[in-house]
Amino acid sequence: MSDQDLNSILDFRNWSKNVGVSALDLLVRLAFCIALYFAIAKLLGKILNALDRHLEKRGTAPTVRHFMHALIKVTVLGFTIVTMVVQLHIVEASSIAALVAAAGVGISLAVQGVLSNFAGGVLLLLLKPFKEGDFITVKGENVQGTVEKIELYYTTIYTPDREKLVIPNSTLTNKSVVNSGLSSGEKRLSITVGISYGEDVRRAMKILERLMDEEPRILPQNRRTFVDAMGESSVVIGLRCLVSIQDYLDVRWDMQEKIRLAFLEEAVEIPFNQLDVHLIREEQKSN
């Protein structure tokens, strides 16, 4: 065997040895990083739970506690993953910085919706237009319900039909939101109806009062009947009362049916749009 062949064999042995050592070292470091990640995540969970209990004792709103919990968790774990990637030499720190700088514009455009929702969550926490437990109505979205949770990017509400809706925070900050403020589980019910100008307004309003008294799901406090408007062809009267949020839609539908049937029974006229045409005949005198 020539010296050249011997050198080649030695070079191959040294290369394979170095590769084996490098692979083993990578696996050891990878295992250590994975174990360290789970340890940090577990420790962070305990710290966040302790922080949450401390904030709860100080009377901090649940919305703020949830927001801080999610923000701290995402930040710490994200920084941990980036640090481990750099330490394993999978990607150099300078490469990560260059990649972030080069892709900054593209990332901003791609996640503008996410950033908008995040900014909306911050505004909701700072300005506090509503809180968990409030009943809100989002104008233009045909959405209303009780706020269950306000998170980093989305707000969860439950409708009177007990449907769960997850709404982006940017929608809530860009739309008009009506806050009924009824965290006690009650909602105001208002129903209006038009009656003819020839009808007795007081008699019609007494019928509305009787219907409210007969409906057990209507709460006894804050009941009222009123004259809402003097329309072109009708006097608009109405009722206002409180019901539980769960019964709101059922009571509204039932009361409208009862009003219609009661007015028919009591011969109270509900006018409708109609056109009266008067014909005037001219008699032509024959010569």
Short mmCIF file of N, CA, C and O in Angstrom, two decimals, residues 4 11-12 20 24 45 47 53 57 59-60 62 73 89 105 133 135 148 151 160 206-207 223 236 250 259 271 274 286:
data_model
loop_
_atom_site.label_atom_id
_atom_site.label_comp_id
_atom_site.label_asym_id
_atom_site.label_seq_id
_atom_site.Cartn_x
_atom_site.Cartn_y
_atom_site.Cartn_z
N GLN A 4 0.36 7.34 -0.18
CA GLN A 4 -0.81 8.18 -0.53
C GLN A 4 -2.11 7.51 -0.10
O GLN A 4 -3.02 8.15 0.43
N ASP A 11 -7.01 10.17 6.73
CA ASP A 11 -7.86 11.37 6.61
C ASP A 11 -9.33 11.00 6.75
O ASP A 11 -10.11 11.73 7.40
N PHE A 12 -9.74 9.90 6.13
CA PHE A 12 -11.15 9.47 6.23
C PHE A 12 -11.51 9.12 7.67
O PHE A 12 -12.59 9.46 8.15
N GLY A 20 -18.58 12.23 13.84
CA GLY A 20 -19.28 11.52 14.92
C GLY A 20 -19.30 12.33 16.19
O GLY A 20 -20.31 12.42 16.89
N LEU A 24 -22.66 13.83 17.87
CA LEU A 24 -22.97 13.50 19.26
C LEU A 24 -23.09 14.76 20.11
O LEU A 24 -24.00 14.88 20.95
N GLY A 45 -44.82 28.96 34.10
CA GLY A 45 -46.23 28.75 34.42
C GLY A 45 -46.51 29.00 35.90
O GLY A 45 -47.50 29.63 36.25
N ILE A 47 -44.70 30.88 37.94
CA ILE A 47 -44.53 32.32 38.21
C ILE A 47 -45.76 33.10 37.74
O ILE A 47 -46.25 34.00 38.45
N ARG A 53 -52.50 35.39 40.85
CA ARG A 53 -53.14 35.42 42.18
C ARG A 53 -52.86 36.74 42.89
O ARG A 53 -53.73 37.30 43.56
N LYS A 57 -55.71 39.51 44.01
CA LYS A 57 -55.87 40.03 45.37
C LYS A 57 -55.89 41.57 45.38
O LYS A 57 -56.55 42.18 46.21
N GLY A 59 -57.18 43.35 43.14
CA GLY A 59 -58.37 43.84 42.45
C GLY A 59 -58.17 44.16 40.99
O GLY A 59 -58.98 44.88 40.40
N THR A 60 -57.12 43.61 40.38
CA THR A 60 -56.89 43.84 38.95
C THR A 60 -57.96 43.13 38.13
O THR A 60 -58.34 42.00 38.43
N PRO A 62 -59.93 40.97 35.43
CA PRO A 62 -59.54 39.71 34.77
C PRO A 62 -59.00 39.93 33.36
O PRO A 62 -58.10 39.21 32.93
N LYS A 73 -45.90 35.24 28.59
CA LYS A 73 -45.63 33.87 28.16
C LYS A 73 -45.07 33.83 26.74
O LYS A 73 -44.06 33.16 26.46
N HIS A 89 -26.04 26.79 17.05
CA HIS A 89 -25.38 27.16 15.80
C HIS A 89 -26.16 26.70 14.57
O HIS A 89 -25.58 26.45 13.51
N VAL A 105 -40.31 44.65 6.12
CA VAL A 105 -41.45 45.20 5.39
C VAL A 105 -42.45 44.11 5.04
O VAL A 105 -43.66 44.26 5.21
N GLY A 133 -68.24 40.42 31.26
CA GLY A 133 -69.55 40.38 31.91
C GLY A 133 -70.51 41.42 31.38
O GLY A 133 -71.72 41.32 31.62
N PHE A 135 -72.79 43.44 28.59
CA PHE A 135 -73.55 43.09 27.39
C PHE A 135 -73.32 44.19 26.36
O PHE A 135 -73.63 45.35 26.60
N GLU A 148 -67.20 37.45 27.36
CA GLU A 148 -66.69 36.36 28.17
C GLU A 148 -65.21 36.57 28.51
O GLU A 148 -64.79 36.37 29.65
N GLU A 151 -58.79 38.85 25.02
CA GLU A 151 -57.44 38.30 24.92
C GLU A 151 -56.58 39.20 24.04
O GLU A 151 -56.99 40.29 23.65
N PRO A 160 -77.28 35.99 23.10
CA PRO A 160 -78.45 35.54 23.88
C PRO A 160 -78.86 34.11 23.53
O PRO A 160 -79.52 33.45 24.34
N LYS A 206 -102.43 50.74 28.48
CA LYS A 206 -102.85 49.85 29.56
C LYS A 206 -102.80 48.40 29.12
O LYS A 206 -102.52 47.50 29.92
N ILE A 207 -103.09 48.16 27.84
CA ILE A 207 -102.97 46.80 27.32
C ILE A 207 -101.51 46.34 27.40
O ILE A 207 -101.22 45.19 27.79
N ARG A 223 -90.28 48.92 34.86
CA ARG A 223 -91.22 48.75 33.76
C ARG A 223 -91.79 50.10 33.38
O ARG A 223 -92.05 50.94 34.23
N VAL A 236 -96.80 56.26 17.74
CA VAL A 236 -95.92 55.15 18.10
C VAL A 236 -95.81 55.09 19.62
O VAL A 236 -95.32 56.02 20.25
N ASP A 250 -86.48 35.25 23.39
CA ASP A 250 -87.76 34.56 23.52
C ASP A 250 -88.85 35.53 24.00
O ASP A 250 -89.98 35.51 23.49
N ILE A 259 -98.78 41.26 21.72
CA ILE A 259 -99.29 42.61 21.44
C ILE A 259 -100.20 42.59 20.22
O ILE A 259 -101.28 43.19 20.23
N PRO A 271 -102.18 50.80 12.03
CA PRO A 271 -102.23 51.25 10.63
C PRO A 271 -101.06 50.70 9.82
O PRO A 271 -100.02 50.33 10.36
N GLN A 274 -100.68 52.81 3.16
CA GLN A 274 -101.66 52.64 2.10
C GLN A 274 -101.83 53.97 1.37
O GLN A 274 -101.48 55.03 1.89
N SER A 286 -122.70 69.76 -22.39
CA SER A 286 -122.82 69.71 -23.87
C SER A 286 -123.47 70.96 -24.39
O SER A 286 -124.33 71.57 -23.75
#
